């Protein structure tokens, strides 16, 4: 069992429990009674917290700005809320010792950082869709808890409007400890908004007695919206990057630039990554077991939004076309001799170029109680279809590639969210189709059911995957979001997979020292048609439940305690799984476009519970 413990939740549990109740007037009160009373009173139904008072949302994000359409933006005023303020009612104040601690340790985001992430400008005509996009983009920043853009009419100037932008930060210091055993510990600490300047500094430290040297580290620095370009820049160095077997035995240096398509009215998006990786025999493996390699990765892509000027003039046409090109190369100065000339997804030389055209019409509704505990969440509706074509060379094998990734998002008036998807990819060589992969499925969030002291949703996801004429593709596995979640065995594979996942979760009104609670129960099922001797068309299941908790003021993600039971007996697999994981990031996928890529059939980055 892997024990992952978040340091900051424990720290803040202690700090906030000490300050949740105002200091007693009598200095003579018994100390033990005082401590006991504070612990009891820390378990409350908080009546003034923003995530408790928040109304259930299901509104189109652009609607609040419709009546201001076409007016000239005169000026933009920024305002920040402290941790003592309630976002849904800024006139109220949460004033206890815990909020004072948070405010004293935290540096507010600088005004120029917020302005670096604005794409609405003074002196321009207000476009309700652009304004809604900018509000959503502010909420997507790692160090911003929530954001509102509020238009204000200008007295005596009916054709003008002022914008008030209100933001509230996360508490940006976070950390965790992975205590595997008495001989192995891994620590993590990060400042996600260093000096309030939109910069993140991360540090990992590993102590492992089975490793030589026993101590290793990784450092990473990231700057948000470099020089107001919306380019996020990162640089990192690691001496504990895992190899394909999960052992931290690789030294790595990397640089990354990323510019998302922040709005359908933005013109360009792209990214660049380069890294050098070199294995070191830090676990003293024999020559036959140590995979010795040195490789360099280069990956660059860029794209342009076609016809933006015409679209700015016509808000009725919400359809978009985005064209992108990507080049990538994974070269080896030295590769493991164990691989030889066989195909391997990790240690083969790989080079390729992909072009992609994305057709999308994607807007958003503002909702809540999906992944978060009451804060505003942006849910897409519309469609997104990416058609990919290109060429790749893996070892000596050169082939053209074709793929499609189609998604349809639907939001009902009742607050139900549907997502249907189809993904297919194929290589072509000598008149034959090779490495054919198909994935089709869908998911649904039910409407939010309201009860006196809790709120409830139901989630269901189904998918079907199939491989044909496999040459280089990896086999289908079930230890992922498209199979059985938290299934630890990676040796079970096949060519066809049918999976379903259902989860019921609720949000309680009761809070413990500022942390909200969301218990859940789930059932998993996956039918795998195998390509091994032992597992052919076998059915695997998993059932369980657990609880999630989060303090929405803090930057670290949701903490989850999960219990799972896998009834089927599998060699070398414990049927019981208990996991305690911190820093889970739950956010509904809201990207308009991504870099051109091959179809992925063993991972899912859209709206999953990971």
JSON list of C-alpha atoms in Angstrom, two decimals, residues 30-214:
[
{"chain": "A", "resi": 30, "resn": "UNK", "atom": "CA", "xyz": [-9.00, 24.58, 32.07]},
{"chain": "A", "resi": 31, "resn": "UNK", "atom": "CA", "xyz": [-6.54, 23.94, 29.19]},
{"chain": "A", "resi": 32, "resn": "UNK", "atom": "CA", "xyz": [-7.76, 20.44, 28.39]},
{"chain": "A", "resi": 33, "resn": "UNK", "atom": "CA", "xyz": [-11.41, 21.53, 28.29]},
{"chain": "A", "resi": 34, "resn": "UNK", "atom": "CA", "xyz": [-10.45, 24.40, 26.01]},
{"chain": "A", "resi": 35, "resn": "UNK", "atom": "CA", "xyz": [-8.66, 22.09, 23.55]},
{"chain": "A", "resi": 36, "resn": "UNK", "atom": "CA", "xyz": [-11.54, 19.60, 23.58]},
{"chain": "A", "resi": 37, "resn": "UNK", "atom": "CA", "xyz": [-14.08, 22.37, 22.98]},
{"chain": "A", "resi": 38, "resn": "UNK", "atom": "CA", "xyz": [-12.09, 23.67, 19.99]},
{"chain": "A", "resi": 39, "resn": "UNK", "atom": "CA", "xyz": [-11.96, 20.23, 18.40]},
{"chain": "A", "resi": 40, "resn": "UNK", "atom": "CA", "xyz": [-15.70, 19.71, 18.84]},
{"chain": "A", "resi": 41, "resn": "UNK", "atom": "CA", "xyz": [-16.54, 23.13, 17.46]},
{"chain": "A", "resi": 42, "resn": "UNK", "atom": "CA", "xyz": [-14.29, 22.62, 14.45]},
{"chain": "A", "resi": 43, "resn": "UNK", "atom": "CA", "xyz": [-16.88, 20.17, 13.11]},
{"chain": "A", "resi": 44, "resn": "UNK", "atom": "CA", "xyz": [-19.52, 22.56, 11.88]},
{"chain": "A", "resi": 45, "resn": "UNK", "atom": "CA", "xyz": [-22.17, 23.28, 9.32]},
{"chain": "A", "resi": 46, "resn": "UNK", "atom": "CA", "xyz": [-20.66, 26.55, 8.17]},
{"chain": "A", "resi": 47, "resn": "UNK", "atom": "CA", "xyz": [-23.39, 29.00, 7.19]},
{"chain": "A", "resi": 48, "resn": "UNK", "atom": "CA", "xyz": [-21.23, 31.70, 5.64]},
{"chain": "A", "resi": 49, "resn": "UNK", "atom": "CA", "xyz": [-18.73, 29.85, 3.51]},
{"chain": "A", "resi": 50, "resn": "UNK", "atom": "CA", "xyz": [-18.96, 30.61, -0.20]},
{"chain": "A", "resi": 51, "resn": "UNK", "atom": "CA", "xyz": [-19.11, 26.97, -1.20]},
{"chain": "A", "resi": 52, "resn": "UNK", "atom": "CA", "xyz": [-22.06, 26.36, 1.10]},
{"chain": "A", "resi": 53, "resn": "UNK", "atom": "CA", "xyz": [-24.07, 29.45, 0.17]},
{"chain": "A", "resi": 54, "resn": "UNK", "atom": "CA", "xyz": [-23.31, 29.14, -3.54]},
{"chain": "A", "resi": 55, "resn": "UNK", "atom": "CA", "xyz": [-26.43, 28.70, -5.59]},
{"chain": "A", "resi": 56, "resn": "UNK", "atom": "CA", "xyz": [-26.58, 25.87, -8.08]},
{"chain": "A", "resi": 57, "resn": "UNK", "atom": "CA", "xyz": [-25.31, 27.21, -11.40]},
{"chain": "A", "resi": 58, "resn": "UNK", "atom": "CA", "xyz": [-26.30, 26.21, -14.91]},
{"chain": "A", "resi": 59, "resn": "UNK", "atom": "CA", "xyz": [-25.97, 29.43, -16.91]},
{"chain": "A", "resi": 60, "resn": "UNK", "atom": "CA", "xyz": [-24.46, 30.24, -20.29]},
{"chain": "A", "resi": 61, "resn": "UNK", "atom": "CA", "xyz": [-21.27, 32.13, -19.50]},
{"chain": "A", "resi": 62, "resn": "UNK", "atom": "CA", "xyz": [-21.89, 34.97, -21.98]},
{"chain": "A", "resi": 63, "resn": "UNK", "atom": "CA", "xyz": [-25.45, 35.84, -20.89]},
{"chain": "A", "resi": 64, "resn": "UNK", "atom": "CA", "xyz": [-24.54, 38.39, -18.15]},
{"chain": "A", "resi": 65, "resn": "UNK", "atom": "CA", "xyz": [-22.75, 40.51, -20.77]},
{"chain": "A", "resi": 66, "resn": "UNK", "atom": "CA", "xyz": [-25.40, 40.48, -23.53]},
{"chain": "A", "resi": 67, "resn": "UNK", "atom": "CA", "xyz": [-26.93, 43.86, -22.66]},
{"chain": "A", "resi": 68, "resn": "UNK", "atom": "CA", "xyz": [-23.50, 45.53, -22.79]},
{"chain": "A", "resi": 69, "resn": "UNK", "atom": "CA", "xyz": [-22.69, 44.18, -26.26]},
{"chain": "A", "resi": 70, "resn": "UNK", "atom": "CA", "xyz": [-21.20, 46.84, -28.57]},
{"chain": "A", "resi": 71, "resn": "UNK", "atom": "CA", "xyz": [-20.34, 49.38, -25.87]},
{"chain": "A", "resi": 72, "resn": "UNK", "atom": "CA", "xyz": [-16.82, 50.78, -25.64]},
{"chain": "A", "resi": 73, "resn": "UNK", "atom": "CA", "xyz": [-14.72, 49.64, -22.67]},
{"chain": "A", "resi": 74, "resn": "UNK", "atom": "CA", "xyz": [-13.65, 52.86, -20.97]},
{"chain": "A", "resi": 75, "resn": "UNK", "atom": "CA", "xyz": [-11.42, 51.48, -18.23]},
{"chain": "A", "resi": 76, "resn": "UNK", "atom": "CA", "xyz": [-10.62, 48.25, -16.41]},
{"chain": "A", "resi": 77, "resn": "UNK", "atom": "CA", "xyz": [-10.42, 48.20, -12.60]},
{"chain": "A", "resi": 78, "resn": "UNK", "atom": "CA", "xyz": [-9.00, 45.27, -10.63]},
{"chain": "A", "resi": 79, "resn": "UNK", "atom": "CA", "xyz": [-10.04, 44.16, -7.16]},
{"chain": "A", "resi": 80, "resn": "UNK", "atom": "CA", "xyz": [-8.78, 41.22, -5.11]},
{"chain": "A", "resi": 81, "resn": "UNK", "atom": "CA", "xyz": [-10.53, 39.40, -2.30]},
{"chain": "A", "resi": 82, "resn": "UNK", "atom": "CA", "xyz": [-8.68, 38.09, 0.72]},
{"chain": "A", "resi": 83, "resn": "UNK", "atom": "CA", "xyz": [-9.30, 34.71, 2.32]},
{"chain": "A", "resi": 84, "resn": "UNK", "atom": "CA", "xyz": [-11.69, 36.34, 4.78]},
{"chain": "A", "resi": 85, "resn": "UNK", "atom": "CA", "xyz": [-14.10, 37.28, 1.97]},
{"chain": "A", "resi": 86, "resn": "UNK", "atom": "CA", "xyz": [-16.96, 35.19, 0.58]},
{"chain": "A", "resi": 87, "resn": "UNK", "atom": "CA", "xyz": [-17.05, 35.28, -3.22]},
{"chain": "A", "resi": 88, "resn": "UNK", "atom": "CA", "xyz": [-20.82, 34.94, -3.43]},
{"chain": "A", "resi": 89, "resn": "UNK", "atom": "CA", "xyz": [-21.36, 37.77, -0.91]},
{"chain": "A", "resi": 90, "resn": "UNK", "atom": "CA", "xyz": [-18.41, 40.14, -0.66]},
{"chain": "A", "resi": 91, "resn": "UNK", "atom": "CA", "xyz": [-20.17, 42.18, 2.03]},
{"chain": "A", "resi": 92, "resn": "UNK", "atom": "CA", "xyz": [-19.66, 39.33, 4.49]},
{"chain": "A", "resi": 93, "resn": "UNK", "atom": "CA", "xyz": [-16.41, 38.51, 6.24]},
{"chain": "A", "resi": 94, "resn": "UNK", "atom": "CA", "xyz": [-15.07, 35.25, 7.62]},
{"chain": "A", "resi": 95, "resn": "UNK", "atom": "CA", "xyz": [-12.90, 36.60, 10.41]},
{"chain": "A", "resi": 96, "resn": "UNK", "atom": "CA", "xyz": [-11.19, 33.95, 12.47]},
{"chain": "A", "resi": 97, "resn": "UNK", "atom": "CA", "xyz": [-7.61, 33.09, 13.30]},
{"chain": "A", "resi": 98, "resn": "UNK", "atom": "CA", "xyz": [-7.20, 30.70, 10.36]},
{"chain": "A", "resi": 99, "resn": "UNK", "atom": "CA", "xyz": [-7.99, 33.32, 7.72]},
{"chain": "A", "resi": 100, "resn": "UNK", "atom": "CA", "xyz": [-5.58, 35.75, 9.36]},
{"chain": "A", "resi": 101, "resn": "UNK", "atom": "CA", "xyz": [-2.85, 33.10, 9.17]},
{"chain": "A", "resi": 102, "resn": "UNK", "atom": "CA", "xyz": [-3.54, 32.49, 5.47]},
{"chain": "A", "resi": 103, "resn": "UNK", "atom": "CA", "xyz": [-3.50, 36.21, 4.68]},
{"chain": "A", "resi": 104, "resn": "UNK", "atom": "CA", "xyz": [-0.30, 36.78, 6.64]},
{"chain": "A", "resi": 105, "resn": "UNK", "atom": "CA", "xyz": [1.58, 33.96, 4.89]},
{"chain": "A", "resi": 106, "resn": "UNK", "atom": "CA", "xyz": [0.26, 34.72, 1.40]},
{"chain": "A", "resi": 107, "resn": "UNK", "atom": "CA", "xyz": [1.36, 37.32, -1.13]},
{"chain": "A", "resi": 108, "resn": "UNK", "atom": "CA", "xyz": [-1.53, 38.53, -3.26]},
{"chain": "A", "resi": 109, "resn": "UNK", "atom": "CA", "xyz": [-1.20, 38.19, -7.03]},
{"chain": "A", "resi": 110, "resn": "UNK", "atom": "CA", "xyz": [0.28, 41.37, -8.44]},
{"chain": "A", "resi": 111, "resn": "UNK", "atom": "CA", "xyz": [-2.03, 43.55, -10.49]},
{"chain": "A", "resi": 112, "resn": "UNK", "atom": "CA", "xyz": [0.28, 43.37, -13.50]},
{"chain": "A", "resi": 113, "resn": "UNK", "atom": "CA", "xyz": [0.07, 39.56, -13.41]},
{"chain": "A", "resi": 114, "resn": "UNK", "atom": "CA", "xyz": [-3.70, 39.72, -13.73]},
{"chain": "A", "resi": 115, "resn": "UNK", "atom": "CA", "xyz": [-3.38, 42.25, -16.56]},
{"chain": "A", "resi": 116, "resn": "UNK", "atom": "CA", "xyz": [-0.87, 39.95, -18.30]},
{"chain": "A", "resi": 117, "resn": "UNK", "atom": "CA", "xyz": [-3.70, 37.40, -18.50]},
{"chain": "A", "resi": 118, "resn": "UNK", "atom": "CA", "xyz": [-6.31, 39.76, -19.93]},
{"chain": "A", "resi": 119, "resn": "UNK", "atom": "CA", "xyz": [-7.20, 39.83, -23.59]},
{"chain": "A", "resi": 120, "resn": "UNK", "atom": "CA", "xyz": [-9.90, 42.47, -23.23]},
{"chain": "A", "resi": 121, "resn": "UNK", "atom": "CA", "xyz": [-8.56, 46.01, -23.55]},
{"chain": "A", "resi": 122, "resn": "UNK", "atom": "CA", "xyz": [-9.62, 49.55, -22.78]},
{"chain": "A", "resi": 123, "resn": "UNK", "atom": "CA", "xyz": [-10.82, 51.47, -25.83]},
{"chain": "A", "resi": 124, "resn": "UNK", "atom": "CA", "xyz": [-12.17, 48.39, -27.62]},
{"chain": "A", "resi": 125, "resn": "UNK", "atom": "CA", "xyz": [-15.76, 47.35, -28.25]},
{"chain": "A", "resi": 126, "resn": "UNK", "atom": "CA", "xyz": [-17.18, 44.86, -25.75]},
{"chain": "A", "resi": 127, "resn": "UNK", "atom": "CA", "xyz": [-17.80, 41.40, -27.19]},
{"chain": "A", "resi": 128, "resn": "UNK", "atom": "CA", "xyz": [-19.78, 39.25, -24.76]},
{"chain": "A", "resi": 129, "resn": "UNK", "atom": "CA", "xyz": [-18.15, 36.01, -25.88]},
{"chain": "A", "resi": 130, "resn": "UNK", "atom": "CA", "xyz": [-14.62, 37.38, -25.57]},
{"chain": "A", "resi": 131, "resn": "UNK", "atom": "CA", "xyz": [-15.42, 38.70, -22.10]},
{"chain": "A", "resi": 132, "resn": "UNK", "atom": "CA", "xyz": [-16.81, 35.34, -21.01]},
{"chain": "A", "resi": 133, "resn": "UNK", "atom": "CA", "xyz": [-13.72, 33.61, -22.43]},
{"chain": "A", "resi": 134, "resn": "UNK", "atom": "CA", "xyz": [-11.44, 35.89, -20.44]},
{"chain": "A", "resi": 135, "resn": "UNK", "atom": "CA", "xyz": [-13.31, 35.26, -17.19]},
{"chain": "A", "resi": 136, "resn": "UNK", "atom": "CA", "xyz": [-13.09, 31.51, -17.78]},
{"chain": "A", "resi": 137, "resn": "UNK", "atom": "CA", "xyz": [-9.40, 31.74, -18.62]},
{"chain": "A", "resi": 138, "resn": "UNK", "atom": "CA", "xyz": [-8.67, 33.60, -15.37]},
{"chain": "A", "resi": 139, "resn": "UNK", "atom": "CA", "xyz": [-10.36, 30.78, -13.45]},
{"chain": "A", "resi": 140, "resn": "UNK", "atom": "CA", "xyz": [-8.16, 28.25, -15.24]},
{"chain": "A", "resi": 141, "resn": "UNK", "atom": "CA", "xyz": [-4.96, 29.76, -13.79]},
{"chain": "A", "resi": 142, "resn": "UNK", "atom": "CA", "xyz": [-3.44, 27.55, -11.13]},
{"chain": "A", "resi": 143, "resn": "UNK", "atom": "CA", "xyz": [-3.16, 30.31, -8.54]},
{"chain": "A", "resi": 144, "resn": "UNK", "atom": "CA", "xyz": [-6.67, 31.78, -9.01]},
{"chain": "A", "resi": 145, "resn": "UNK", "atom": "CA", "xyz": [-9.55, 30.23, -7.05]},
{"chain": "A", "resi": 146, "resn": "UNK", "atom": "CA", "xyz": [-12.33, 32.16, -8.77]},
{"chain": "A", "resi": 147, "resn": "UNK", "atom": "CA", "xyz": [-12.86, 35.25, -10.94]},
{"chain": "A", "resi": 148, "resn": "UNK", "atom": "CA", "xyz": [-15.67, 37.54, -12.04]},
{"chain": "A", "resi": 149, "resn": "UNK", "atom": "CA", "xyz": [-15.75, 40.28, -14.66]},
{"chain": "A", "resi": 150, "resn": "UNK", "atom": "CA", "xyz": [-18.54, 42.75, -13.88]},
{"chain": "A", "resi": 151, "resn": "UNK", "atom": "CA", "xyz": [-19.55, 45.48, -16.37]},
{"chain": "A", "resi": 152, "resn": "UNK", "atom": "CA", "xyz": [-20.55, 48.83, -14.86]},
{"chain": "A", "resi": 153, "resn": "UNK", "atom": "CA", "xyz": [-22.59, 51.41, -16.75]},
{"chain": "A", "resi": 154, "resn": "UNK", "atom": "CA", "xyz": [-20.95, 54.84, -17.04]},
{"chain": "A", "resi": 155, "resn": "UNK", "atom": "CA", "xyz": [-23.13, 57.70, -15.84]},
{"chain": "A", "resi": 156, "resn": "UNK", "atom": "CA", "xyz": [-23.63, 60.28, -18.57]},
{"chain": "A", "resi": 157, "resn": "UNK", "atom": "CA", "xyz": [-22.03, 58.05, -21.20]},
{"chain": "A", "resi": 158, "resn": "UNK", "atom": "CA", "xyz": [-24.54, 55.40, -22.34]},
{"chain": "A", "resi": 159, "resn": "UNK", "atom": "CA", "xyz": [-22.21, 54.08, -25.03]},
{"chain": "A", "resi": 160, "resn": "UNK", "atom": "CA", "xyz": [-19.39, 53.28, -22.60]},
{"chain": "A", "resi": 161, "resn": "UNK", "atom": "CA", "xyz": [-18.85, 50.68, -19.92]},
{"chain": "A", "resi": 162, "resn": "UNK", "atom": "CA", "xyz": [-16.29, 50.10, -17.15]},
{"chain": "A", "resi": 163, "resn": "UNK", "atom": "CA", "xyz": [-15.12, 46.61, -16.22]},
{"chain": "A", "resi": 164, "resn": "UNK", "atom": "CA", "xyz": [-14.47, 45.54, -12.64]},
{"chain": "A", "resi": 165, "resn": "UNK", "atom": "CA", "xyz": [-12.40, 42.35, -12.47]},
{"chain": "A", "resi": 166, "resn": "UNK", "atom": "CA", "xyz": [-12.63, 40.57, -9.12]},
{"chain": "A", "resi": 167, "resn": "UNK", "atom": "CA", "xyz": [-10.28, 37.70, -8.32]},
{"chain": "A", "resi": 168, "resn": "UNK", "atom": "CA", "xyz": [-9.57, 35.54, -5.29]},
{"chain": "A", "resi": 169, "resn": "UNK", "atom": "CA", "xyz": [-6.30, 33.66, -4.91]},
{"chain": "A", "resi": 170, "resn": "UNK", "atom": "CA", "xyz": [-5.60, 30.15, -3.79]},
{"chain": "A", "resi": 171, "resn": "UNK", "atom": "CA", "xyz": [-3.23, 29.86, -0.87]},
{"chain": "A", "resi": 172, "resn": "UNK", "atom": "CA", "xyz": [-0.26, 28.96, -2.99]},
{"chain": "A", "resi": 173, "resn": "UNK", "atom": "CA", "xyz": [2.13, 27.01, -0.73]},
{"chain": "A", "resi": 174, "resn": "UNK", "atom": "CA", "xyz": [1.69, 23.26, -1.01]},
{"chain": "A", "resi": 175, "resn": "UNK", "atom": "CA", "xyz": [3.54, 20.05, -0.30]},
{"chain": "A", "resi": 176, "resn": "UNK", "atom": "CA", "xyz": [3.27, 16.32, 0.27]},
{"chain": "A", "resi": 177, "resn": "UNK", "atom": "CA", "xyz": [5.18, 13.35, 1.62]},
{"chain": "A", "resi": 178, "resn": "UNK", "atom": "CA", "xyz": [5.22, 9.89, 0.08]},
{"chain": "A", "resi": 179, "resn": "UNK", "atom": "CA", "xyz": [6.30, 7.55, 2.87]},
{"chain": "A", "resi": 180, "resn": "UNK", "atom": "CA", "xyz": [6.79, 4.20, 1.18]},
{"chain": "A", "resi": 181, "resn": "UNK", "atom": "CA", "xyz": [8.67, 2.62, 4.08]},
{"chain": "A", "resi": 182, "resn": "UNK", "atom": "CA", "xyz": [11.24, 3.38, 6.77]},
{"chain": "A", "resi": 183, "resn": "UNK", "atom": "CA", "xyz": [13.95, 3.23, 4.10]},
{"chain": "A", "resi": 184, "resn": "UNK", "atom": "CA", "xyz": [12.26, 5.29, 1.40]},
{"chain": "A", "resi": 185, "resn": "UNK", "atom": "CA", "xyz": [10.63, 8.75, 1.52]},
{"chain": "A", "resi": 186, "resn": "UNK", "atom": "CA", "xyz": [9.78, 11.26, -1.20]},
{"chain": "A", "resi": 187, "resn": "UNK", "atom": "CA", "xyz": [9.00, 14.87, -0.33]},
{"chain": "A", "resi": 188, "resn": "UNK", "atom": "CA", "xyz": [7.45, 17.61, -2.42]},
{"chain": "A", "resi": 189, "resn": "UNK", "atom": "CA", "xyz": [7.08, 21.32, -1.74]},
{"chain": "A", "resi": 190, "resn": "UNK", "atom": "CA", "xyz": [5.99, 24.10, -4.09]},
{"chain": "A", "resi": 191, "resn": "UNK", "atom": "CA", "xyz": [5.13, 27.77, -4.18]},
{"chain": "A", "resi": 192, "resn": "UNK", "atom": "CA", "xyz": [2.60, 28.20, -6.99]},
{"chain": "A", "resi": 193, "resn": "UNK", "atom": "CA", "xyz": [2.61, 32.00, -7.01]},
{"chain": "A", "resi": 194, "resn": "UNK", "atom": "CA", "xyz": [6.05, 33.05, -5.83]},
{"chain": "A", "resi": 195, "resn": "UNK", "atom": "CA", "xyz": [6.07, 36.70, -4.70]},
{"chain": "A", "resi": 196, "resn": "UNK", "atom": "CA", "xyz": [2.61, 37.04, -6.27]},
{"chain": "A", "resi": 197, "resn": "UNK", "atom": "CA", "xyz": [4.32, 37.22, -9.66]},
{"chain": "A", "resi": 198, "resn": "UNK", "atom": "CA", "xyz": [2.65, 34.28, -11.43]},
{"chain": "A", "resi": 199, "resn": "UNK", "atom": "CA", "xyz": [5.71, 32.07, -11.08]},
{"chain": "A", "resi": 200, "resn": "UNK", "atom": "CA", "xyz": [5.89, 28.56, -9.67]},
{"chain": "A", "resi": 201, "resn": "UNK", "atom": "CA", "xyz": [8.85, 26.91, -7.96]},
{"chain": "A", "resi": 202, "resn": "UNK", "atom": "CA", "xyz": [8.74, 23.17, -7.27]},
{"chain": "A", "resi": 203, "resn": "UNK", "atom": "CA", "xyz": [11.19, 20.94, -5.42]},
{"chain": "A", "resi": 204, "resn": "UNK", "atom": "CA", "xyz": [11.14, 17.15, -5.05]},
{"chain": "A", "resi": 205, "resn": "UNK", "atom": "CA", "xyz": [13.49, 15.32, -2.69]},
{"chain": "A", "resi": 206, "resn": "UNK", "atom": "CA", "xyz": [14.00, 11.54, -2.57]},
{"chain": "A", "resi": 207, "resn": "UNK", "atom": "CA", "xyz": [15.67, 9.52, 0.17]},
{"chain": "A", "resi": 208, "resn": "UNK", "atom": "CA", "xyz": [16.00, 5.83, -0.72]},
{"chain": "A", "resi": 209, "resn": "UNK", "atom": "CA", "xyz": [18.42, 3.52, 1.11]},
{"chain": "A", "resi": 210, "resn": "UNK", "atom": "CA", "xyz": [18.36, 1.05, -1.82]},
{"chain": "A", "resi": 211, "resn": "UNK", "atom": "CA", "xyz": [19.68, 3.77, -4.11]},
{"chain": "A", "resi": 212, "resn": "UNK", "atom": "CA", "xyz": [23.21, 5.08, -4.62]},
{"chain": "A", "resi": 213, "resn": "UNK", "atom": "CA", "xyz": [23.39, 7.93, -3.86]},
{"chain": "A", "resi": 214, "resn": "UNK", "atom": "CA", "xyz": [20.55, 7.66, -1.36]}
]
